[in-house]
Backbone as a printed PyTorch tensor [residue, N CA C, xyz], in Angstrom:
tensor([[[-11.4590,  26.3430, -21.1480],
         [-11.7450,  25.1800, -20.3120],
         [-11.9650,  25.6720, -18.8830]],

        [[-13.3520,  25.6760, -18.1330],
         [-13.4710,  25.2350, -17.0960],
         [-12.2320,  24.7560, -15.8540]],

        [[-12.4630,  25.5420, -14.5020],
         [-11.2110,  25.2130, -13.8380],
         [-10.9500,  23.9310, -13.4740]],

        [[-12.6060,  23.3520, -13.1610],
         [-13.3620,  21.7710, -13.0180],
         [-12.7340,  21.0010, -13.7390]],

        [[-12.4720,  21.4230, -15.4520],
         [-12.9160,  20.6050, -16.7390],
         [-11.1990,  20.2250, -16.3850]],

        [[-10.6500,  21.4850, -15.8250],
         [ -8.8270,  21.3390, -16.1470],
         [ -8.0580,  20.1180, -14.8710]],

        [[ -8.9350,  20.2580, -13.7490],
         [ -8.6570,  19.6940, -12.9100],
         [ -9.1740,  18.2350, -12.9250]],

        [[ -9.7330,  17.8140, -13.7030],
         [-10.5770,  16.7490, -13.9530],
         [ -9.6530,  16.3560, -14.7290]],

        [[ -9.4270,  16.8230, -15.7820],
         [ -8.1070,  16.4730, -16.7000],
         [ -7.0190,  16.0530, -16.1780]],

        [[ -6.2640,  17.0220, -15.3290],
         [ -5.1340,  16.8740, -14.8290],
         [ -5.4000,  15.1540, -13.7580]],

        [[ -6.5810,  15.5250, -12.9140],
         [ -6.5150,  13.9070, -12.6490],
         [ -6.2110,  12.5350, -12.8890]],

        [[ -7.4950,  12.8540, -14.6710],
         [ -7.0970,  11.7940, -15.3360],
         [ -5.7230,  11.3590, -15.9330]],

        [[ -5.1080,  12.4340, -16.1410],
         [ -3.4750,  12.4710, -16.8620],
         [ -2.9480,  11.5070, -15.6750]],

        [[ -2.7970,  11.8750, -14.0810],
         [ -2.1030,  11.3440, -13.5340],
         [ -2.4190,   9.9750, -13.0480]],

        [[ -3.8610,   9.7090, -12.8720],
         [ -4.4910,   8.5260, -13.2910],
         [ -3.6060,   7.3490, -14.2910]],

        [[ -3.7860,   7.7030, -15.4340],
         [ -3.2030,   7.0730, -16.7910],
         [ -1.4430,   6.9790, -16.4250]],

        [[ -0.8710,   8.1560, -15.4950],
         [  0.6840,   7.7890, -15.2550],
         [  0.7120,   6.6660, -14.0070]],

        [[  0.2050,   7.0260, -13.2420],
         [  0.4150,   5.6750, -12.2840],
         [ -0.0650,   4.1790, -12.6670]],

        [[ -1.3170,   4.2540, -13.5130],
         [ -2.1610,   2.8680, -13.7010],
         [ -0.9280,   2.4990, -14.8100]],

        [[ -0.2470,   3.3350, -15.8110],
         [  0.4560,   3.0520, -16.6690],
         [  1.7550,   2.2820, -16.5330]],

        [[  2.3440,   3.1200, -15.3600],
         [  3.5020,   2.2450, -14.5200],
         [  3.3590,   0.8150, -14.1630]],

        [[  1.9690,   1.3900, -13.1140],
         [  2.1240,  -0.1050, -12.3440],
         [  1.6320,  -1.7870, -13.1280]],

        [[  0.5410,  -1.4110, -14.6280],
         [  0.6770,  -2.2690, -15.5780],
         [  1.7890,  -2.7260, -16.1600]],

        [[  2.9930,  -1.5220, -16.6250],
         [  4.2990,  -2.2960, -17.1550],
         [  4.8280,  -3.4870, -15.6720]],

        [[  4.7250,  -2.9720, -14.4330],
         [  5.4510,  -3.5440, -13.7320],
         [  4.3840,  -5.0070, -13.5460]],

        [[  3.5110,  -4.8990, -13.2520],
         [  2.8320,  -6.1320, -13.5490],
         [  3.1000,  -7.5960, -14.5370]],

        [[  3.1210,  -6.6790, -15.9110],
         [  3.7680,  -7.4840, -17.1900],
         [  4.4390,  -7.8140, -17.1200]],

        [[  5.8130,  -7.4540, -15.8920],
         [  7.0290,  -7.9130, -15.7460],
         [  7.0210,  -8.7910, -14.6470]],

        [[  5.5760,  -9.2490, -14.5940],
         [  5.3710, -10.4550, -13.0710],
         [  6.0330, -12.0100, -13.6350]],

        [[  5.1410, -11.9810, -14.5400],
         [  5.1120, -13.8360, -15.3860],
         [  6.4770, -13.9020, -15.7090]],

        [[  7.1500, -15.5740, -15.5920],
         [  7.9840, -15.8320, -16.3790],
         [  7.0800, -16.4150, -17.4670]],

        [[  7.2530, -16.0790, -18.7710],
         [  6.5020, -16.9100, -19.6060],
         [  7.2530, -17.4710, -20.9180]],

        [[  6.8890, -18.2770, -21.8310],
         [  6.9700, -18.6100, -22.8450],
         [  6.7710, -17.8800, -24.0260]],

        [[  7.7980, -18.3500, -25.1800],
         [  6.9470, -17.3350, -26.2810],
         [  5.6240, -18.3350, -26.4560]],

        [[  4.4850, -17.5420, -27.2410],
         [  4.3480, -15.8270, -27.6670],
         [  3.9180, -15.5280, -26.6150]],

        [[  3.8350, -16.1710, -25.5730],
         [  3.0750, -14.8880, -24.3410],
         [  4.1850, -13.8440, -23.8780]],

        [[  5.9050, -14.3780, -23.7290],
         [  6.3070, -13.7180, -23.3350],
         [  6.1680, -12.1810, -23.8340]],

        [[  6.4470, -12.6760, -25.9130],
         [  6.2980, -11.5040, -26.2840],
         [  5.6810, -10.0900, -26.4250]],

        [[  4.0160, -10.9400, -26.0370],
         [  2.9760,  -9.8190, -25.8040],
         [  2.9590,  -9.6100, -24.6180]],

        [[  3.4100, -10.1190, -23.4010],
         [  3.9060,  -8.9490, -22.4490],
         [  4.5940,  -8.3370, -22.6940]],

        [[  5.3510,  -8.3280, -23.3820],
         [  6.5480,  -7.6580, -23.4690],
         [  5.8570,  -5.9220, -24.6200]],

        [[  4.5540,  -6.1450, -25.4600],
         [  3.6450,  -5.7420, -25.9040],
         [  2.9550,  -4.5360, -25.1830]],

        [[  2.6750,  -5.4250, -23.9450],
         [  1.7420,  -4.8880, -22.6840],
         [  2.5780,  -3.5620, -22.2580]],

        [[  3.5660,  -3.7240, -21.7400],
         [  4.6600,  -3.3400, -21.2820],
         [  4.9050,  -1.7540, -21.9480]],

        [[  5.2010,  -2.2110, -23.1310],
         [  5.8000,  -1.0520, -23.9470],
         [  4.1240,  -0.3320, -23.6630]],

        [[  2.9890,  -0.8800, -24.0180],
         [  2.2460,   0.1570, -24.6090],
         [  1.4390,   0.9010, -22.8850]],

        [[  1.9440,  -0.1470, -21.7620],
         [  1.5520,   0.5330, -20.7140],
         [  2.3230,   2.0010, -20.4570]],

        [[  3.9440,   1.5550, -20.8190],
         [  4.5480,   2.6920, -20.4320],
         [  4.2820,   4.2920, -21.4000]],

        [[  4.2340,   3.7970, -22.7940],
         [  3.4440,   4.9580, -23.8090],
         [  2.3850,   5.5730, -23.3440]],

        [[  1.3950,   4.5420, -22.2170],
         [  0.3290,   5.3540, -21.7790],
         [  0.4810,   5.9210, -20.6180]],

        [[  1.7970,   5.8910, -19.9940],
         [  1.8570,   6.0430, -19.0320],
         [  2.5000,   7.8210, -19.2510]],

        [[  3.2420,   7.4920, -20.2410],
         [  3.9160,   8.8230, -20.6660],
         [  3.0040,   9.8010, -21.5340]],

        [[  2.3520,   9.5210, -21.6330],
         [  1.2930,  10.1490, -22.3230],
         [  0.0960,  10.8630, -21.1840]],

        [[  0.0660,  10.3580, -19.8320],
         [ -0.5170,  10.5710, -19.1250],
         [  0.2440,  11.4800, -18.1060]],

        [[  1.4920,  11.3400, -18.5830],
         [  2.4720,  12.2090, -17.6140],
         [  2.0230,  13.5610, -18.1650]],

        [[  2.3060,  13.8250, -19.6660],
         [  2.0560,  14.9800, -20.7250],
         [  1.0400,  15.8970, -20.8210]],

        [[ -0.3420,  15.2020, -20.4370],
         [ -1.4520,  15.5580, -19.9850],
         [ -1.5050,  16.4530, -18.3440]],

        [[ -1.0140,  15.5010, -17.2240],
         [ -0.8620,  16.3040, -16.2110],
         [  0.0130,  17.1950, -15.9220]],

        [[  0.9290,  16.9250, -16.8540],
         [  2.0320,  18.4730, -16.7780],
         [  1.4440,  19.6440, -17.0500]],

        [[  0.6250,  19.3550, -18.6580],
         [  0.0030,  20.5890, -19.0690],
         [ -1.1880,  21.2370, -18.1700]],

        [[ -1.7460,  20.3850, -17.4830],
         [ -2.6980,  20.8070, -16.4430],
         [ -2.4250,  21.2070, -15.3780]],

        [[ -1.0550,  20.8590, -14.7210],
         [ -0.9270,  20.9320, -13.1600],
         [ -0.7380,  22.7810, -13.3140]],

        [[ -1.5180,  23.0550, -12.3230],
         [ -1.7870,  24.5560, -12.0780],
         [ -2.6030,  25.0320, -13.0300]],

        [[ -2.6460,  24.9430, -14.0570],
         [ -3.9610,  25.6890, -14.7660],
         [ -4.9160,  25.7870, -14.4170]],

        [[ -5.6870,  26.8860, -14.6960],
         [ -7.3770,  26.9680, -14.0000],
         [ -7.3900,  26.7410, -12.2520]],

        [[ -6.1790,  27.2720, -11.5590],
         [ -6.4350,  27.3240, -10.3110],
         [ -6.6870,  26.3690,  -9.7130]],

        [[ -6.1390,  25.1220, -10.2850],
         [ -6.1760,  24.0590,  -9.3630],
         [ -4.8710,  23.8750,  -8.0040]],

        [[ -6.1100,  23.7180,  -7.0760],
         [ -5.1220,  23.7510,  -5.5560],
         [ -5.5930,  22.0560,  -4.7180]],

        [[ -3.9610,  22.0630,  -4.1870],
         [ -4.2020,  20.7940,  -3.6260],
         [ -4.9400,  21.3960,  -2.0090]],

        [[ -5.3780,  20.0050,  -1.8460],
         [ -6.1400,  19.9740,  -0.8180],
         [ -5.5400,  18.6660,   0.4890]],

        [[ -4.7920,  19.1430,   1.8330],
         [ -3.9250,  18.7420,   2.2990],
         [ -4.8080,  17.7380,   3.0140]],

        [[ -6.0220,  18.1080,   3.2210],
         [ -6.6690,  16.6130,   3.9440],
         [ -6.9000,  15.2490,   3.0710]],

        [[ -7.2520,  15.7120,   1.9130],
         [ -7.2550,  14.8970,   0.7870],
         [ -5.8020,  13.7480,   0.4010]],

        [[ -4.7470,  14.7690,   0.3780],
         [ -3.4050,  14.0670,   0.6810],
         [ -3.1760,  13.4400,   1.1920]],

        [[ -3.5340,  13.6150,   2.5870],
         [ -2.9130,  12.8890,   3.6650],
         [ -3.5860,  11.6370,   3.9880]],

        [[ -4.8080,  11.8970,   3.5610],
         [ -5.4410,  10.2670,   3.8470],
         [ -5.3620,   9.7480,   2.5570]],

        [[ -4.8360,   9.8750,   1.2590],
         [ -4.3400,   9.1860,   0.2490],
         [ -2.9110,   8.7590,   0.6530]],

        [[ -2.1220,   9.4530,   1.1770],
         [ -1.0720,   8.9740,   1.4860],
         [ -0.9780,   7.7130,   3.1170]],

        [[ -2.3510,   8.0670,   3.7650],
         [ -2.3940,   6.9840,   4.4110],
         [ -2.7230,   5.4160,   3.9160]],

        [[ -4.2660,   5.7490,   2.9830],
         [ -3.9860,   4.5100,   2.2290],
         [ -3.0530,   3.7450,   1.3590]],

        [[ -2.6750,   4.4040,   0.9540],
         [ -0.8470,   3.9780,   0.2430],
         [ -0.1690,   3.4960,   1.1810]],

        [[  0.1990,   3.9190,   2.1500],
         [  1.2540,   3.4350,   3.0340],
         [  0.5360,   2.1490,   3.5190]],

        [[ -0.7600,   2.1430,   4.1300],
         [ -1.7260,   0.9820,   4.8790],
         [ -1.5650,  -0.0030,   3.0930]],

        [[ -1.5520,   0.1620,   2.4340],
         [ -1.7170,  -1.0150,   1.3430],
         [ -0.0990,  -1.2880,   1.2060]],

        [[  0.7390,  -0.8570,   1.2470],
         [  2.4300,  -1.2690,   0.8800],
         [  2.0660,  -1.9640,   1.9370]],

        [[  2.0770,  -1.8090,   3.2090],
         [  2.6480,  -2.2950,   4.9730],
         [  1.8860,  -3.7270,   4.6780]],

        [[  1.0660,  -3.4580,   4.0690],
         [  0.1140,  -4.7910,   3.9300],
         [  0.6260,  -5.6460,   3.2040]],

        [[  0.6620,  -5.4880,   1.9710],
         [  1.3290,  -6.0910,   0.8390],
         [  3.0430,  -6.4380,   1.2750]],

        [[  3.7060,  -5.6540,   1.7280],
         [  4.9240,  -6.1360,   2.6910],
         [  4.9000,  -7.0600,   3.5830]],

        [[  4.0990,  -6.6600,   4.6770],
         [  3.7700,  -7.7310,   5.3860],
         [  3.6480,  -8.9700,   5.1620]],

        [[  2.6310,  -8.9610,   4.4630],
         [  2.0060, -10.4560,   3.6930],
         [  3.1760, -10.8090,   3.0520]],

        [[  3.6490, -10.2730,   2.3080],
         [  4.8460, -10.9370,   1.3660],
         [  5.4960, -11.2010,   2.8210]],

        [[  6.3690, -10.9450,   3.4640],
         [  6.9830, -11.3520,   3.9810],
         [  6.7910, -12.7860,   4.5660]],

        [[  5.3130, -12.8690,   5.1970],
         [  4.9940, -14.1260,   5.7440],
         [  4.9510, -15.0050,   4.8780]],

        [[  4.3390, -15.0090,   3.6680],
         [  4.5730, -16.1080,   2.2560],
         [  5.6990, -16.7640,   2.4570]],

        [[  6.6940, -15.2650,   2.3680],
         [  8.0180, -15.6850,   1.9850],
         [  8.5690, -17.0410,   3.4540]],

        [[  8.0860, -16.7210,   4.1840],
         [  8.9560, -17.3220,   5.5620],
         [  8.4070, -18.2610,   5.4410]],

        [[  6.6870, -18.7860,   5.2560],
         [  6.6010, -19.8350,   5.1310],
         [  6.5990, -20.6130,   4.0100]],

        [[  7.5520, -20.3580,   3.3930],
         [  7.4040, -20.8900,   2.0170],
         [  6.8980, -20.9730,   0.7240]],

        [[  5.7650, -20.0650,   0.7780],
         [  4.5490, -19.9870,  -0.2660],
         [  4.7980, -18.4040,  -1.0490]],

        [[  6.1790, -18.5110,  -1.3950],
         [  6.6360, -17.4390,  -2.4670],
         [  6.1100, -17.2750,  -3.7110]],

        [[  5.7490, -17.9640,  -4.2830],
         [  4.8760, -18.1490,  -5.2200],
         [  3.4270, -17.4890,  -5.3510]],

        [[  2.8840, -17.6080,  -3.8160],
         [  1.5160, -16.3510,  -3.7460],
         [  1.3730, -15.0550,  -3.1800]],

        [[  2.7810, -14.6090,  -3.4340],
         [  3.0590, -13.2250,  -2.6450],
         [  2.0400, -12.3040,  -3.8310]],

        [[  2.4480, -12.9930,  -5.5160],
         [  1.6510, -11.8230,  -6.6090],
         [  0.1610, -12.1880,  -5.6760]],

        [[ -0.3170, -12.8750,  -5.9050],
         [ -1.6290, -13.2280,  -5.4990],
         [ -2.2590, -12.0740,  -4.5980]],

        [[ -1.3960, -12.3250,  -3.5610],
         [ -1.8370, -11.0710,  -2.2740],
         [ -2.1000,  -9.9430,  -2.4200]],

        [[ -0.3880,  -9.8280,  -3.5150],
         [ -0.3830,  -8.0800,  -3.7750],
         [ -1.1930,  -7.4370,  -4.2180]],

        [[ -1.6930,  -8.5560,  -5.4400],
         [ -3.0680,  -8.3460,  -6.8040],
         [ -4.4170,  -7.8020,  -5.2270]],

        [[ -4.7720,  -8.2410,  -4.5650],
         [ -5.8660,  -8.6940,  -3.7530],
         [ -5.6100,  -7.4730,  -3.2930]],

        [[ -4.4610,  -7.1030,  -2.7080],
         [ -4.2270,  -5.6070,  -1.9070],
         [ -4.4550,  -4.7120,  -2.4210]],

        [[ -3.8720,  -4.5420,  -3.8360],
         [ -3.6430,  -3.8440,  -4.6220],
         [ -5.5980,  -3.0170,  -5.2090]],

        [[ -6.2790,  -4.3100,  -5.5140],
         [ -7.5690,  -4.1250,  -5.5850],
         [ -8.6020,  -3.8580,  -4.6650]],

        [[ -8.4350,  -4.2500,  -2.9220],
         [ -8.8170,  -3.7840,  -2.1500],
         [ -8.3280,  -1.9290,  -1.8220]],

        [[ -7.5230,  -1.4920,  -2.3540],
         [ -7.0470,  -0.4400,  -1.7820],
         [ -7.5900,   0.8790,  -2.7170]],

        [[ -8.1320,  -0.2750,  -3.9510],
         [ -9.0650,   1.0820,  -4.7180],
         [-10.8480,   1.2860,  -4.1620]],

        [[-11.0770,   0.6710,  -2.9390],
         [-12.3350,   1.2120,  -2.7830],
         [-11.9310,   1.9360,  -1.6960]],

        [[-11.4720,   1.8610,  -0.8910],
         [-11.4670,   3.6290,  -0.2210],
         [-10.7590,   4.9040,  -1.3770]],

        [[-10.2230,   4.4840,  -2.1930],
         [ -9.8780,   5.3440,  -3.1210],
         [-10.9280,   5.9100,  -3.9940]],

        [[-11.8330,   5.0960,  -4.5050],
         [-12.5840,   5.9980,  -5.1720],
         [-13.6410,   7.1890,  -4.6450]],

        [[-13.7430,   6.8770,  -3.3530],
         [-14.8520,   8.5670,  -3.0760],
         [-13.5530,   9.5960,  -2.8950]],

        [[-12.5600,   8.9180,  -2.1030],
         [-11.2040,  10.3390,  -2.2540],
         [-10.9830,  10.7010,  -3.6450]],

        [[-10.7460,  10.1400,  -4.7320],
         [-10.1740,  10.8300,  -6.1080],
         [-11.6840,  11.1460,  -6.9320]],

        [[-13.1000,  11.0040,  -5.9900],
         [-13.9780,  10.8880,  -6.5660],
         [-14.0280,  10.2720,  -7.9990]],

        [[-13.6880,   8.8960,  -7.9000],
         [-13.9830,   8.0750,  -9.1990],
         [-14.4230,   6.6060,  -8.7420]],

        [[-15.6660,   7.0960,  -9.2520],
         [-16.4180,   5.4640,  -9.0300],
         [-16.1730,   4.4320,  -9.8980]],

        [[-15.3600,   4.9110, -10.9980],
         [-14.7920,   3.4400, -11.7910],
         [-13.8260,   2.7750, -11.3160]],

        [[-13.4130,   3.0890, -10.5660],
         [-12.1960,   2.5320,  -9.2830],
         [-12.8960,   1.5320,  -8.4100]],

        [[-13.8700,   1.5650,  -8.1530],
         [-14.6480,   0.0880,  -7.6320],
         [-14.5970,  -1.2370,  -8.6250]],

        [[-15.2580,  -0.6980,  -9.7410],
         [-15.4720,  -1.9590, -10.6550],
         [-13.9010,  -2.5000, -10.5850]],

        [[-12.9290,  -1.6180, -10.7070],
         [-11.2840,  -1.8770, -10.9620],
         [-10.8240,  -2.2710,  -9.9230]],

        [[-11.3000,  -2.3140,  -8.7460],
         [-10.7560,  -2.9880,  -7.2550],
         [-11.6100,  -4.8710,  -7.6820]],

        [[-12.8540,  -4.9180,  -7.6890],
         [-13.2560,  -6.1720,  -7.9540],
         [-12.3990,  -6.5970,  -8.6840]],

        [[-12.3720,  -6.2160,  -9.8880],
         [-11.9610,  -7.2250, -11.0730],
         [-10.4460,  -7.7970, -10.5690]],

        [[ -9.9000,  -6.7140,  -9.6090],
         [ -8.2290,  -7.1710,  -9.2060],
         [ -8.1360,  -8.3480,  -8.7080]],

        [[ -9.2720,  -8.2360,  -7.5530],
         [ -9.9740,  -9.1740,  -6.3100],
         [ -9.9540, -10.8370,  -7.2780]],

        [[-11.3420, -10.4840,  -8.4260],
         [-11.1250, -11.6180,  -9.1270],
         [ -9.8230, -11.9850,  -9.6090]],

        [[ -8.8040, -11.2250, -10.3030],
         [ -8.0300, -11.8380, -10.7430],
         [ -6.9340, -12.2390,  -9.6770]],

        [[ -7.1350, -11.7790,  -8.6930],
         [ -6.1090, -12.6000,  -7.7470],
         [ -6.6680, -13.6390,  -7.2120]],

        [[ -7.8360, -13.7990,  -7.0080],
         [ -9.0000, -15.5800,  -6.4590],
         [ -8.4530, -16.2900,  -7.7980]],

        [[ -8.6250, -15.6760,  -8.9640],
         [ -8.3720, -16.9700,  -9.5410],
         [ -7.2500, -17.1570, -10.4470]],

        [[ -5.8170, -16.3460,  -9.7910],
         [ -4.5730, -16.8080, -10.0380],
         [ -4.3600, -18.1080,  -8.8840]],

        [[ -5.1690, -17.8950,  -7.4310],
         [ -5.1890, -18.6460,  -6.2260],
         [ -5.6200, -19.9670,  -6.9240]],

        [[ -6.4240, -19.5510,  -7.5830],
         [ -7.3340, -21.1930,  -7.9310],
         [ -6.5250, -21.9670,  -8.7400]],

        [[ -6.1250, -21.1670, -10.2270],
         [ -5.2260, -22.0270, -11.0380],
         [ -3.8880, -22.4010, -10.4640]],

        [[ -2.9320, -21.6370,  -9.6050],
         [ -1.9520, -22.6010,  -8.9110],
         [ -2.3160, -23.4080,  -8.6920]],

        [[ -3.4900, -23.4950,  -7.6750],
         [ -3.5740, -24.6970,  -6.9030],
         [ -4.0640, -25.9390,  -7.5120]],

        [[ -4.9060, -25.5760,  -8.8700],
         [ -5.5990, -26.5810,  -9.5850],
         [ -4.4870, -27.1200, -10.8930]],

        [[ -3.5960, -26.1220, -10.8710],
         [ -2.9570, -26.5180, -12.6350],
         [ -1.5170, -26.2160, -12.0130]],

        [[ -0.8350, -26.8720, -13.1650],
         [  0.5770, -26.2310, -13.0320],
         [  1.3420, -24.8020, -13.2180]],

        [[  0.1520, -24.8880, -13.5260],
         [ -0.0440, -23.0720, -14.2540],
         [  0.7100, -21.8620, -13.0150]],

        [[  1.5780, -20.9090, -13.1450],
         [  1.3460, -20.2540, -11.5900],
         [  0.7610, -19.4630, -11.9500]],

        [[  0.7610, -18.8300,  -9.9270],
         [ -0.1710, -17.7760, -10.0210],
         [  0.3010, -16.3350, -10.3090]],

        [[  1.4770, -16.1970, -10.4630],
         [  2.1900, -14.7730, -10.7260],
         [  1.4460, -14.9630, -12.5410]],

        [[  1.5890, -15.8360, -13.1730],
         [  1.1250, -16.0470, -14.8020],
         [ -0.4720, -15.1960, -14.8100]],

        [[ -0.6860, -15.6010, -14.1490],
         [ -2.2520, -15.3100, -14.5000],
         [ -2.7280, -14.0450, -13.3470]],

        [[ -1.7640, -14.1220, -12.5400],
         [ -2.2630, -12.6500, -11.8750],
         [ -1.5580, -11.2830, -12.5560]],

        [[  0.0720, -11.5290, -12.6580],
         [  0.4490, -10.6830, -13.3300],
         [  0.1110, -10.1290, -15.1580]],

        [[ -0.7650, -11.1850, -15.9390],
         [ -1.3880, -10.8970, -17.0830],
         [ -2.5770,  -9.6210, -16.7460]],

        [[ -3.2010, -10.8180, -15.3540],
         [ -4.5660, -10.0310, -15.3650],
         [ -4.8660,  -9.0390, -15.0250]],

        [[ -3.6620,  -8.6610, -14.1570],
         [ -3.3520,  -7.0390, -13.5480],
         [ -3.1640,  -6.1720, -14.7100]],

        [[ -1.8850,  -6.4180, -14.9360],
         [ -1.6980,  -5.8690, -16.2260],
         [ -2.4680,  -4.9200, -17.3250]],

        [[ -3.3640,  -6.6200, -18.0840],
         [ -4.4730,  -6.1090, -18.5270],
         [ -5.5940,  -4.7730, -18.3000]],

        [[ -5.7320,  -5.0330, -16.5720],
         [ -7.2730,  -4.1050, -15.8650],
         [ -6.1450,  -3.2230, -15.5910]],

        [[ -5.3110,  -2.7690, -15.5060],
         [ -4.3940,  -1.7430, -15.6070],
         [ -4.3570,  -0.6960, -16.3130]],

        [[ -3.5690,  -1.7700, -17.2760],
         [ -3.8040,  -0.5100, -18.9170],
         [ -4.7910,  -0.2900, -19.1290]],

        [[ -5.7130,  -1.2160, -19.0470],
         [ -7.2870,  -0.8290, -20.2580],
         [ -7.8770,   0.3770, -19.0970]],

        [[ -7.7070,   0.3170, -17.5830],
         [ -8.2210,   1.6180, -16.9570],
         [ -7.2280,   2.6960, -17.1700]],

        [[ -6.0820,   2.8650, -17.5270],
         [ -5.1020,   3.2770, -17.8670],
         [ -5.4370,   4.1600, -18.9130]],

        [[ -5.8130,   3.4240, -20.0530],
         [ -6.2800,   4.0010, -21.5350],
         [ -7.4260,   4.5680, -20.9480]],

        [[ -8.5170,   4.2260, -20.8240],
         [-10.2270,   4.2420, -20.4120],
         [ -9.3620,   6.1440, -19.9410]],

        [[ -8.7710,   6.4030, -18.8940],
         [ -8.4420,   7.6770, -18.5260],
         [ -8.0380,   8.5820, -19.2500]],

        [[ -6.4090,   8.0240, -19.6630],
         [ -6.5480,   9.0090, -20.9700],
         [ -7.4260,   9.1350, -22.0870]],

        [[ -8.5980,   8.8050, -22.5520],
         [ -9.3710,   8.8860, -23.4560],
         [-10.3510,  10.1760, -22.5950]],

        [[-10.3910,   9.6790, -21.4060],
         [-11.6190,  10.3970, -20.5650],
         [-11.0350,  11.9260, -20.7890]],

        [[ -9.5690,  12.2970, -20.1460],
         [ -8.6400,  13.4250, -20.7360],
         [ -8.8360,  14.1400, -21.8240]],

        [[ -8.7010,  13.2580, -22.8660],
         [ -8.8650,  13.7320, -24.1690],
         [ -9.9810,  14.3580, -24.5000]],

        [[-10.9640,  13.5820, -24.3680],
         [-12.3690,  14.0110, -24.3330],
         [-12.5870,  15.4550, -23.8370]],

        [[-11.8110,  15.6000, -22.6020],
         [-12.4320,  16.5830, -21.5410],
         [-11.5590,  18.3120, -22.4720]],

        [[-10.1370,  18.0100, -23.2510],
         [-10.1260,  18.8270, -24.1060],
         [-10.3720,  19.9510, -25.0890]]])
């Protein structure tokens, strides 16, 4: 394997561990009813399997084929991380004070999906755009169904996260596998 092919790998592995996490934690947004509770509860397990499975992958890669980190690269990943928590903190906080606890998921979803388009030319992955929209959508229209249904919006944001989570989650480790 290529030092490219290994480092490409190792990406995707760690790809599939974070998207894997932050889907279980998602699943654990909704209070729901059975059967939805149960198939979150579904979501959950099979985010974290992919998540561990993606750990397994970047273990076996990290350092092989001369892969070296690159400290400018870091540091402005670690800036956008911090600029998307401060945000997502922030905002939650103000929800919270004024009362509108209920659309803190909403925000986070919105943050959370805004914070993958400066991400994708840094991890060079342009499927990280389509995966910032779709967040975008699913947090507009967890916004919409609160406001229109009794429905909340943690229900339908935390499903929909979830969902575009794992399935980019999986979509990676497959990409991994492939690259094998």
């Amino acid at each position: 394997m290529s030092d490219v092919q290994t480092k490409s790998r190792h990406q995707a592995g760690l790809t599939a561990l974070y998207l894997g996490i932050f889907a279980t934690v998602w699943f654990s947004v909704p209070a729901a009813e059975q059967p939805l509770r149960a198939l979150l509860v579904v979501g959950s397990v099979a985010a974290l399997l992919t998540a561990v499975a993606g750990g397994v992958v970047s273990a076996h890669t990290r350092g092989a084929g001369g892969a070296t980190r690159d400290r400018a690269t870091d540091r402005r990943y670690l800036l956008i991380v911090v600029a998307e928590f401060a945000a997502a903190g922030l905002g939650a906080a103000v929800l919270a004070a004024a009362d509108l606890s209920e659309y803190i998921p909403v925000l986070v979803c919105a943050v959370v999906g805004l914070h993958f388009f400066p991400l994708a030319p840094l991890l060079r992955d342009p499927l990280l755009r389509p995966l910032g929209v779709a967040l975008c959508v699913v947090a507009a229209a967890g916004l919409v169904v609160a406001l229109a249904s009794a429905v909340s919006a943690g229900l339908v944001v935390g499903t929909g996260a979830g969902l575009l989570l794992l399935g980019y989650a999986v979509q990676a480790l497959i990409r991994a596998y492939r690259r094998a």
